[in-house]
Amino acid sequence: MTLTADGLGRRSVLTAMASLPLLASARVLAAESRGTAGIGPNFQRVAGAQPILRPDPSAVFHCPMRDAPIRWRALHTFNPAAIVMDDAVYVIFRAEDDTGIMKVGGHTSRLGLARSVDGLTFEALPSPVLFPTKDDQREAEWDGGCEDPRLAARDDGTFVCTYTQFNRRTTRIGVATSRDLMFWHKHGSAFTGTRYEDFRTKSAAVVHEVRDGRMVAVRLNGRYWMLFGEGAIHAAHSDDLVRWTPLEASPGVLKIVMAPRKGRFDSSLAEVGPPPILTEAGIVVLYNGRNAREGGDRSRSPFEYAGGMAVLDPADLTHVLSRADEPFFSPALPWERTGQYQAGTTFIEGLVPFRGEWFLYYGSADSLVGVARARAI
């Protein structure tokens, strides 16, 4: 199969490669013989790093489902997606209210929006922008909520949010679209019309390319592609970024792109992170790995979440060209190990090029939002 990036030239692919903090293509491929540790991006926290988004018990909005005022971000703010618009970084983050029971997943989640002119200091809107309401998605979203977003940008200026719909019985991937990041139209399950419409899964990120300094969803051989799944990572394709068809190994069996690996940081699960990026070296995938209690990496805490990296073949997204044995980003600060998830979490979800740097946004201990940076080269 021949790779074609519809509407994009070789120049833009080279631009993406030059701006991504990876080694040259030849070194990436040579790394296959010795493992891929060391080829990933060099993201660093700022000196004295602190969370960039925190809970705010004073933020109140009128919940249409409860018909009552709710402190929608009273307990936790975490797991952010990111996009650049009008020379500013916008983050859509998950927030949990103070209803329900005091345990992970015991509260209602809604998605908030925050803006920053420097990528580091954010101001959040007082009300959520994507949340359960009395619409045709309420059975899928109430009363667990809307969780763990990823953002995609279409070349016509439309934004696409993939997020987890949680009704406390099951999870599925939802899709919503917007022109301004504030007002969203929900489209329901990403897999509507397929046998996977109500398949229990979560986390989905669309393949992008850097074009004119910003990330845009890219077609490969005429289709958009996304990676999805918690546990193992799978792939799906789409004509419009709204309705998706998963790749199957056989009827009713999803094809696996990346599975957990015994003895590694991702021994318990692999879960897609920010949007994968098409480069000359291949499709760069930053993902989340969870360490297993038994059979995991003994140098790391059981159930710790850390960020890993792999490179996929653009002509066949199920073909892994290289995959790092060690994480490139992992819990290191006290606030990344204290919170409602105390095993340690740096859950990466947002990645944007901004003012000559790459900004990586992550959830910390299911409680806070952090950021790390890498200089574009």
Tab-separated table of C-alpha atoms in Angstrom:
chain	number	residue	atom	x	y	z
A	1	MET	CA	0.000	0.000	0.000
A	2	THR	CA	1.307	3.459	-0.906
A	3	LEU	CA	1.031	6.246	1.637
A	4	THR	CA	-0.872	9.314	0.507
A	5	ALA	CA	-1.628	12.278	2.747
A	6	ASP	CA	-4.643	13.724	0.956
A	7	GLY	CA	-4.329	17.455	0.452
A	8	LEU	CA	-0.882	17.511	2.053
A	9	GLY	CA	2.502	17.601	0.384
A	10	ARG	CA	5.872	16.151	1.297
A	11	ARG	CA	6.908	19.584	2.499
A	12	SER	CA	4.352	19.559	5.317
A	13	VAL	CA	5.406	16.055	6.378
A	14	LEU	CA	9.007	17.212	6.621
A	15	THR	CA	7.876	20.268	8.558
A	16	ALA	CA	6.156	18.028	11.092
A	17	MET	CA	9.254	15.871	11.420
A	18	ALA	CA	11.493	18.884	11.917
A	19	SER	CA	9.285	20.281	14.657
A	20	LEU	CA	8.755	17.035	16.562
A	21	PRO	CA	11.421	16.214	19.180
A	22	LEU	CA	12.396	12.818	17.735
A	23	LEU	CA	15.601	11.516	16.266
A	24	ALA	CA	16.031	11.075	12.517
A	25	SER	CA	14.084	8.379	10.690
A	26	ALA	CA	17.106	6.158	10.160
A	27	ARG	CA	17.864	6.149	13.870
A	28	VAL	CA	14.259	5.328	14.694
A	29	LEU	CA	14.335	2.283	12.448
A	30	ALA	CA	17.776	1.240	13.676
A	31	ALA	CA	16.419	1.340	17.215
A	32	GLU	CA	14.211	-1.636	16.433
A	33	SER	CA	17.186	-3.924	16.918
A	34	ARG	CA	18.042	-2.585	20.364
A	35	GLY	CA	14.666	-1.464	21.738
A	36	THR	CA	13.244	1.994	21.439
A	37	ALA	CA	14.167	3.474	24.815
A	38	GLY	CA	15.763	6.854	24.348
A	39	ILE	CA	14.132	7.876	21.073
A	40	GLY	CA	11.196	9.662	22.646
A	41	PRO	CA	10.624	13.360	23.200
A	42	ASN	CA	12.444	15.122	25.987
A	43	PHE	CA	9.602	16.781	27.854
A	44	GLN	CA	10.538	18.724	30.965
A	45	ARG	CA	8.484	20.286	33.726
A	46	VAL	CA	9.119	23.946	34.494
A	47	ALA	CA	11.206	24.712	37.567
A	48	GLY	CA	9.100	24.370	40.706
A	49	ALA	CA	6.245	22.936	38.639
A	50	GLN	CA	2.774	23.262	40.107
A	51	PRO	CA	-0.633	22.217	38.751
A	52	ILE	CA	-1.990	24.555	36.090
A	53	LEU	CA	-5.641	23.696	36.813
A	54	ARG	CA	-7.065	22.886	40.235
A	55	PRO	CA	-10.507	22.196	41.677
A	56	ASP	CA	-12.659	25.249	42.363
A	57	PRO	CA	-15.545	24.719	44.820
A	58	SER	CA	-16.832	28.214	44.016
A	59	ALA	CA	-17.617	27.245	40.417
A	60	VAL	CA	-21.357	26.548	40.340
A	61	PHE	CA	-23.735	25.899	37.455
A	62	HIS	CA	-27.355	24.808	37.227
A	63	CYS	CA	-27.369	21.106	36.372
A	64	PRO	CA	-30.241	20.374	33.968
A	65	MET	CA	-30.418	16.742	35.100
A	66	ARG	CA	-30.679	17.486	38.829
A	67	ASP	CA	-32.459	20.816	38.285
A	68	ALA	CA	-30.255	22.247	41.000
A	69	PRO	CA	-27.045	24.250	41.422
A	70	ILE	CA	-24.001	21.968	41.398
A	71	ARG	CA	-20.374	22.627	42.351
A	72	TRP	CA	-19.267	20.969	39.132
A	73	ARG	CA	-15.484	21.172	39.713
A	74	ALA	CA	-15.443	20.965	43.494
A	75	LEU	CA	-13.262	17.864	43.905
A	76	HIS	CA	-11.007	17.171	40.913
A	77	THR	CA	-9.854	18.640	37.592
A	78	PHE	CA	-7.791	16.335	35.384
A	79	ASN	CA	-7.258	14.526	32.051
A	80	PRO	CA	-7.029	17.485	29.623
A	81	ALA	CA	-7.237	17.721	25.846
A	82	ALA	CA	-5.651	20.700	24.095
A	83	ILE	CA	-5.888	22.718	20.873
A	84	VAL	CA	-4.446	26.006	19.588
A	85	MET	CA	-6.845	28.663	18.280
A	86	ASP	CA	-6.307	32.400	17.692
A	87	ASP	CA	-2.755	32.318	19.104
A	88	ALA	CA	-3.873	30.835	22.428
A	89	VAL	CA	-3.968	27.361	23.928
A	90	TYR	CA	-7.382	25.993	24.863
A	91	VAL	CA	-7.716	23.049	27.210
A	92	ILE	CA	-10.843	20.963	27.673
A	93	PHE	CA	-10.555	19.186	31.007
A	94	ARG	CA	-12.545	16.691	33.040
A	95	ALA	CA	-13.977	17.952	36.316
A	96	GLU	CA	-15.738	16.017	39.062
A	97	ASP	CA	-18.394	17.427	41.350
A	98	ASP	CA	-18.955	16.594	45.013
A	99	THR	CA	-21.974	14.342	44.502
A	100	GLY	CA	-21.876	10.557	44.727
A	101	ILE	CA	-19.485	8.467	46.782
A	102	MET	CA	-15.895	9.273	47.703
A	103	LYS	CA	-14.006	6.938	45.396
A	104	VAL	CA	-12.552	6.954	41.879
A	105	GLY	CA	-15.447	7.117	39.422
A	106	GLY	CA	-17.958	7.827	42.171
A	107	HIS	CA	-18.829	11.385	41.098
A	108	THR	CA	-20.392	13.000	38.033
A	109	SER	CA	-17.897	14.297	35.452
A	110	ARG	CA	-18.312	17.260	33.127
A	111	LEU	CA	-15.949	18.889	30.637
A	112	GLY	CA	-14.733	22.435	31.220
A	113	LEU	CA	-12.868	24.878	28.971
A	114	ALA	CA	-9.826	26.986	29.892
A	115	ARG	CA	-7.693	29.428	27.854
A	116	SER	CA	-4.052	30.495	28.069
A	117	VAL	CA	-1.969	32.992	26.103
A	118	ASP	CA	1.333	31.435	27.240
A	119	GLY	CA	0.419	27.745	27.515
A	120	LEU	CA	1.089	27.781	31.262
A	121	THR	CA	-1.397	30.090	32.985
A	122	PHE	CA	-5.053	29.262	32.378
A	123	GLU	CA	-8.385	30.909	33.034
A	124	ALA	CA	-11.384	28.569	33.052
A	125	LEU	CA	-14.960	29.363	32.134
A	126	PRO	CA	-17.323	29.313	35.137
A	127	SER	CA	-19.572	26.614	33.621
A	128	PRO	CA	-18.847	23.338	31.822
A	129	VAL	CA	-19.140	23.176	28.031
A	130	LEU	CA	-19.936	19.472	27.516
A	131	PHE	CA	-22.050	17.687	30.110
A	132	PRO	CA	-25.030	15.376	30.653
A	133	THR	CA	-28.321	17.051	29.877
A	134	LYS	CA	-31.845	16.116	28.815
A	135	ASP	CA	-30.873	15.218	25.255
A	136	ASP	CA	-30.720	12.008	23.232
A	137	GLN	CA	-27.440	11.039	24.945
A	138	ARG	CA	-28.622	11.155	28.553
A	139	GLU	CA	-28.998	7.376	28.851
A	140	ALA	CA	-25.346	6.966	27.906
A	141	GLU	CA	-24.053	9.815	30.110
A	142	TRP	CA	-26.093	9.985	33.295
A	143	ASP	CA	-25.091	10.035	35.998
A	144	GLY	CA	-21.439	9.140	35.465
A	145	GLY	CA	-20.958	11.942	32.986
A	146	CYS	CA	-18.608	13.030	30.216
A	147	GLU	CA	-14.976	12.027	30.712
A	148	ASP	CA	-11.427	12.041	29.294
A	149	PRO	CA	-11.627	14.158	26.111
A	150	ARG	CA	-9.331	14.300	23.105
A	151	LEU	CA	-9.588	17.069	20.517
A	152	ALA	CA	-9.250	16.978	16.743
A	153	ALA	CA	-9.191	19.868	14.262
A	154	ARG	CA	-10.672	19.534	10.801
A	155	ASP	CA	-9.206	21.664	8.018
A	156	ASP	CA	-12.512	23.543	7.619
A	157	GLY	CA	-12.217	24.924	11.159
A	158	THR	CA	-14.519	22.412	12.846
A	159	PHE	CA	-13.388	20.907	16.142
A	160	VAL	CA	-14.170	17.304	17.034
A	161	CYS	CA	-14.157	16.017	20.606
A	162	THR	CA	-13.965	12.312	21.325
A	163	TYR	CA	-14.875	11.586	24.944
A	164	THR	CA	-16.021	8.811	27.234
A	165	GLN	CA	-19.742	8.512	27.924
A	166	PHE	CA	-20.296	6.889	31.330
A	167	ASN	CA	-23.689	5.927	32.759
A	168	ARG	CA	-22.269	3.924	35.713
A	169	ARG	CA	-23.059	0.661	33.968
A	170	THR	CA	-20.769	0.888	30.952
A	171	THR	CA	-18.574	3.237	28.940
A	172	ARG	CA	-18.487	4.039	25.255
A	173	ILE	CA	-16.783	6.586	23.011
A	174	GLY	CA	-18.910	9.622	22.194
A	175	VAL	CA	-18.307	12.247	19.499
A	176	ALA	CA	-19.232	15.945	19.545
A	177	THR	CA	-18.457	18.803	17.136
A	178	SER	CA	-18.081	22.553	17.578
A	179	ARG	CA	-16.981	25.671	15.724
A	180	ASP	CA	-15.885	27.607	18.819
A	181	LEU	CA	-15.081	25.022	21.569
A	182	MET	CA	-17.908	26.410	23.709
A	183	PHE	CA	-21.087	25.114	22.098
A	184	TRP	CA	-21.068	21.437	21.159
A	185	HIS	CA	-23.335	19.191	19.140
A	186	LYS	CA	-23.363	15.582	20.329
A	187	HIS	CA	-23.434	12.824	17.706
A	188	GLY	CA	-23.624	9.820	20.023
A	189	SER	CA	-21.480	6.720	19.760
A	190	ALA	CA	-18.428	6.934	17.514
A	191	PHE	CA	-19.361	3.484	16.195
A	192	THR	CA	-23.031	4.137	15.390
A	193	GLY	CA	-24.225	1.766	12.694
A	194	THR	CA	-21.644	-0.922	13.470
A	195	ARG	CA	-21.695	-3.948	15.769
A	196	TYR	CA	-19.545	-1.892	18.173
A	197	GLU	CA	-22.066	0.918	18.730
A	198	ASP	CA	-22.383	0.096	22.444
A	199	PHE	CA	-19.067	-1.710	22.826
A	200	ARG	CA	-17.561	-1.126	26.276
A	201	THR	CA	-14.434	0.924	25.623
A	202	LYS	CA	-12.989	4.407	26.096
A	203	SER	CA	-10.238	6.803	24.978
A	204	ALA	CA	-9.903	7.767	21.315
A	205	ALA	CA	-7.418	10.053	19.532
A	206	VAL	CA	-7.389	11.031	15.846
A	207	VAL	CA	-4.209	11.004	13.739
A	208	HIS	CA	-2.988	14.542	12.927
A	209	GLU	CA	-0.237	16.312	11.046
A	210	VAL	CA	1.385	19.669	11.716
A	211	ARG	CA	0.401	22.101	8.968
A	212	ASP	CA	1.453	25.754	9.045
A	213	GLY	CA	2.372	25.401	12.701
A	214	ARG	CA	-0.886	23.814	13.890
A	215	MET	CA	-2.218	20.287	14.147
A	216	VAL	CA	-4.875	19.214	11.653
A	217	ALA	CA	-6.545	15.829	11.240
A	218	VAL	CA	-5.018	14.093	8.211
A	219	ARG	CA	-6.381	11.582	5.724
A	220	LEU	CA	-4.252	8.538	4.966
A	221	ASN	CA	-5.232	6.752	1.773
A	222	GLY	CA	-8.480	8.684	1.684
A	223	ARG	CA	-9.594	8.121	5.282
A	224	TYR	CA	-9.197	9.637	8.712
A	225	TRP	CA	-7.807	7.283	11.350
A	226	MET	CA	-7.962	7.088	15.111
A	227	LEU	CA	-6.570	4.869	17.821
A	228	PHE	CA	-8.816	3.882	20.706
A	229	GLY	CA	-9.211	1.521	23.625
A	230	GLU	CA	-8.290	0.892	27.235
A	231	GLY	CA	-6.384	-2.312	27.899
A	232	ALA	CA	-5.222	-2.823	24.338
A	233	ILE	CA	-5.109	-0.152	21.633
A	234	HIS	CA	-7.182	-0.607	18.463
A	235	ALA	CA	-7.700	1.369	15.242
A	236	ALA	CA	-10.710	2.732	13.349
A	237	HIS	CA	-11.255	4.748	10.164
A	238	SER	CA	-13.770	7.405	9.131
A	239	ASP	CA	-14.811	9.576	6.199
A	240	ASP	CA	-16.028	12.499	8.329
A	241	LEU	CA	-14.423	12.241	11.827
A	242	VAL	CA	-17.871	11.495	13.298
A	243	ARG	CA	-18.832	7.950	12.281
A	244	TRP	CA	-16.059	5.383	12.712
A	245	THR	CA	-15.497	1.781	11.636
A	246	PRO	CA	-13.118	-0.308	13.766
A	247	LEU	CA	-10.571	-2.646	12.180
A	248	GLU	CA	-11.328	-6.306	12.867
A	249	ALA	CA	-9.093	-9.363	13.037
A	250	SER	CA	-12.211	-11.434	12.349
A	251	PRO	CA	-15.949	-10.697	12.553
A	252	GLY	CA	-16.649	-9.384	16.049
A	253	VAL	CA	-12.975	-9.417	17.097
A	254	LEU	CA	-11.073	-6.116	17.130
A	255	LYS	CA	-7.603	-6.030	15.658
A	256	ILE	CA	-4.955	-5.135	18.249
A	257	VAL	CA	-2.405	-2.437	17.475
A	258	MET	CA	-0.618	-2.482	20.840
A	259	ALA	CA	-1.205	-4.786	23.804
A	260	PRO	CA	0.210	-4.755	27.345
A	261	ARG	CA	3.735	-6.175	27.704
A	262	LYS	CA	4.849	-8.377	30.577
A	263	GLY	CA	7.618	-6.882	32.689
A	264	ARG	CA	7.194	-3.371	31.283
A	265	PHE	CA	5.637	-0.143	32.543
A	266	ASP	CA	2.612	-0.935	30.350
A	267	SER	CA	2.157	-4.489	31.649
A	268	SER	CA	-1.399	-3.899	32.920
A	269	LEU	CA	-2.819	-1.830	30.073
A	270	ALA	CA	-2.026	0.388	27.107
A	271	GLU	CA	-4.318	3.374	26.455
A	272	VAL	CA	-3.981	6.003	23.749
A	273	GLY	CA	-2.864	9.480	24.823
A	274	PRO	CA	-2.836	12.693	22.750
A	275	PRO	CA	-3.504	12.739	19.001
A	276	PRO	CA	-0.897	10.662	17.130
A	277	ILE	CA	1.206	12.695	14.692
A	278	LEU	CA	2.178	11.815	11.130
A	279	THR	CA	5.890	12.428	10.482
A	280	GLU	CA	8.429	11.219	7.963
A	281	ALA	CA	9.528	8.636	10.525
A	282	GLY	CA	5.998	7.258	10.803
A	283	ILE	CA	3.008	7.949	13.021
A	284	VAL	CA	4.299	8.969	16.438
A	285	VAL	CA	2.017	7.661	19.191
A	286	LEU	CA	2.279	8.913	22.759
A	287	TYR	CA	0.235	6.632	24.990
A	288	ASN	CA	-0.473	5.761	28.611
A	289	GLY	CA	0.758	2.560	30.201
A	290	ARG	CA	-0.253	1.121	33.568
A	291	ASN	CA	2.087	-1.104	35.517
A	292	ALA	CA	0.760	-4.438	36.780
A	293	ARG	CA	1.019	-5.582	40.372
A	294	GLU	CA	2.143	-9.039	39.269
A	295	GLY	CA	4.391	-9.464	36.244
A	296	GLY	CA	5.047	-5.759	35.810
A	297	ASP	CA	8.103	-3.533	36.010
A	298	ARG	CA	9.432	-4.136	39.528
A	299	SER	CA	11.245	-0.799	39.557
A	300	ARG	CA	7.888	1.008	39.374
A	301	SER	CA	4.897	1.188	41.672
A	302	PRO	CA	2.044	-1.221	41.023
A	303	PHE	CA	-0.758	0.445	38.999
A	304	GLU	CA	1.358	3.519	38.208
A	305	TYR	CA	0.435	5.327	34.971
A	306	ALA	CA	3.287	6.619	32.790
A	307	GLY	CA	3.664	7.926	29.237
A	308	GLY	CA	5.139	5.722	26.512
A	309	MET	CA	5.981	6.189	22.848
A	310	ALA	CA	5.667	4.094	19.696
A	311	VAL	CA	5.968	4.661	15.953
A	312	LEU	CA	3.410	3.106	13.581
A	313	ASP	CA	3.581	2.466	9.854
A	314	PRO	CA	1.375	5.039	8.048
A	315	ALA	CA	0.597	2.478	5.345
A	316	ASP	CA	-0.657	0.012	7.983
A	317	LEU	CA	-1.507	1.429	11.395
A	318	THR	CA	-1.503	-2.050	12.906
A	319	HIS	CA	2.216	-2.409	12.102
A	320	VAL	CA	4.375	-1.098	14.972
A	321	LEU	CA	7.752	0.086	13.650
A	322	SER	CA	9.190	0.728	17.105
A	323	ARG	CA	8.021	0.924	20.715
A	324	ALA	CA	9.973	2.226	23.682
A	325	ASP	CA	10.714	-0.201	26.503
A	326	GLU	CA	10.754	2.595	29.082
A	327	PRO	CA	8.340	5.505	29.603
A	328	PHE	CA	9.468	8.973	28.555
A	329	PHE	CA	7.303	10.654	31.208
A	330	SER	CA	6.240	9.339	34.612
A	331	PRO	CA	5.137	10.522	38.083
A	332	ALA	CA	7.921	12.383	39.841
A	333	LEU	CA	6.401	15.198	41.923
A	334	PRO	CA	4.470	14.815	45.180
A	335	TRP	CA	1.223	16.113	43.648
A	336	GLU	CA	1.515	13.474	40.908
A	337	ARG	CA	1.403	10.778	43.587
A	338	THR	CA	-1.149	12.213	45.992
A	339	GLY	CA	-4.820	12.626	45.223
A	340	GLN	CA	-7.683	10.272	44.612
A	341	TYR	CA	-5.372	7.929	42.630
A	342	GLN	CA	-2.329	7.497	44.849
A	343	ALA	CA	-0.426	4.876	42.862
A	344	GLY	CA	0.956	7.742	40.764
A	345	THR	CA	-0.420	9.136	37.520
A	346	THR	CA	0.831	11.289	34.688
A	347	PHE	CA	-1.999	10.588	32.246
A	348	ILE	CA	-1.109	12.324	28.971
A	349	GLU	CA	-3.990	13.552	26.775
A	350	GLY	CA	-3.157	16.951	25.256
A	351	LEU	CA	-0.285	17.830	22.892
A	352	VAL	CA	0.127	21.053	20.879
A	353	PRO	CA	2.906	22.954	19.082
A	354	PHE	CA	2.898	26.521	20.385
A	355	ARG	CA	5.442	29.333	19.983
A	356	GLY	CA	8.371	27.106	19.086
A	357	GLU	CA	7.713	24.470	21.729
A	358	TRP	CA	5.631	21.347	22.249
A	359	PHE	CA	3.287	21.517	25.237
A	360	LEU	CA	2.175	18.227	26.789
A	361	TYR	CA	-0.842	18.383	29.127
A	362	TYR	CA	-1.586	15.588	31.560
A	363	GLY	CA	-3.817	14.536	34.422
A	364	SER	CA	-2.155	14.062	37.791
A	365	ALA	CA	-3.404	11.436	40.255
A	366	ASP	CA	-6.947	11.863	38.841
A	367	SER	CA	-7.023	15.185	40.685
A	368	LEU	CA	-5.072	17.984	38.935
A	369	VAL	CA	-3.747	19.148	35.546
A	370	GLY	CA	-0.034	19.538	34.791
A	371	VAL	CA	2.091	20.539	31.797
A	372	ALA	CA	5.543	19.737	30.444
A	373	ARG	CA	7.405	21.296	27.528
A	374	ALA	CA	9.906	20.274	24.857
A	375	ARG	CA	11.707	22.628	22.526
A	376	ALA	CA	10.796	22.133	18.874
A	377	ILE	CA	13.869	21.263	16.800
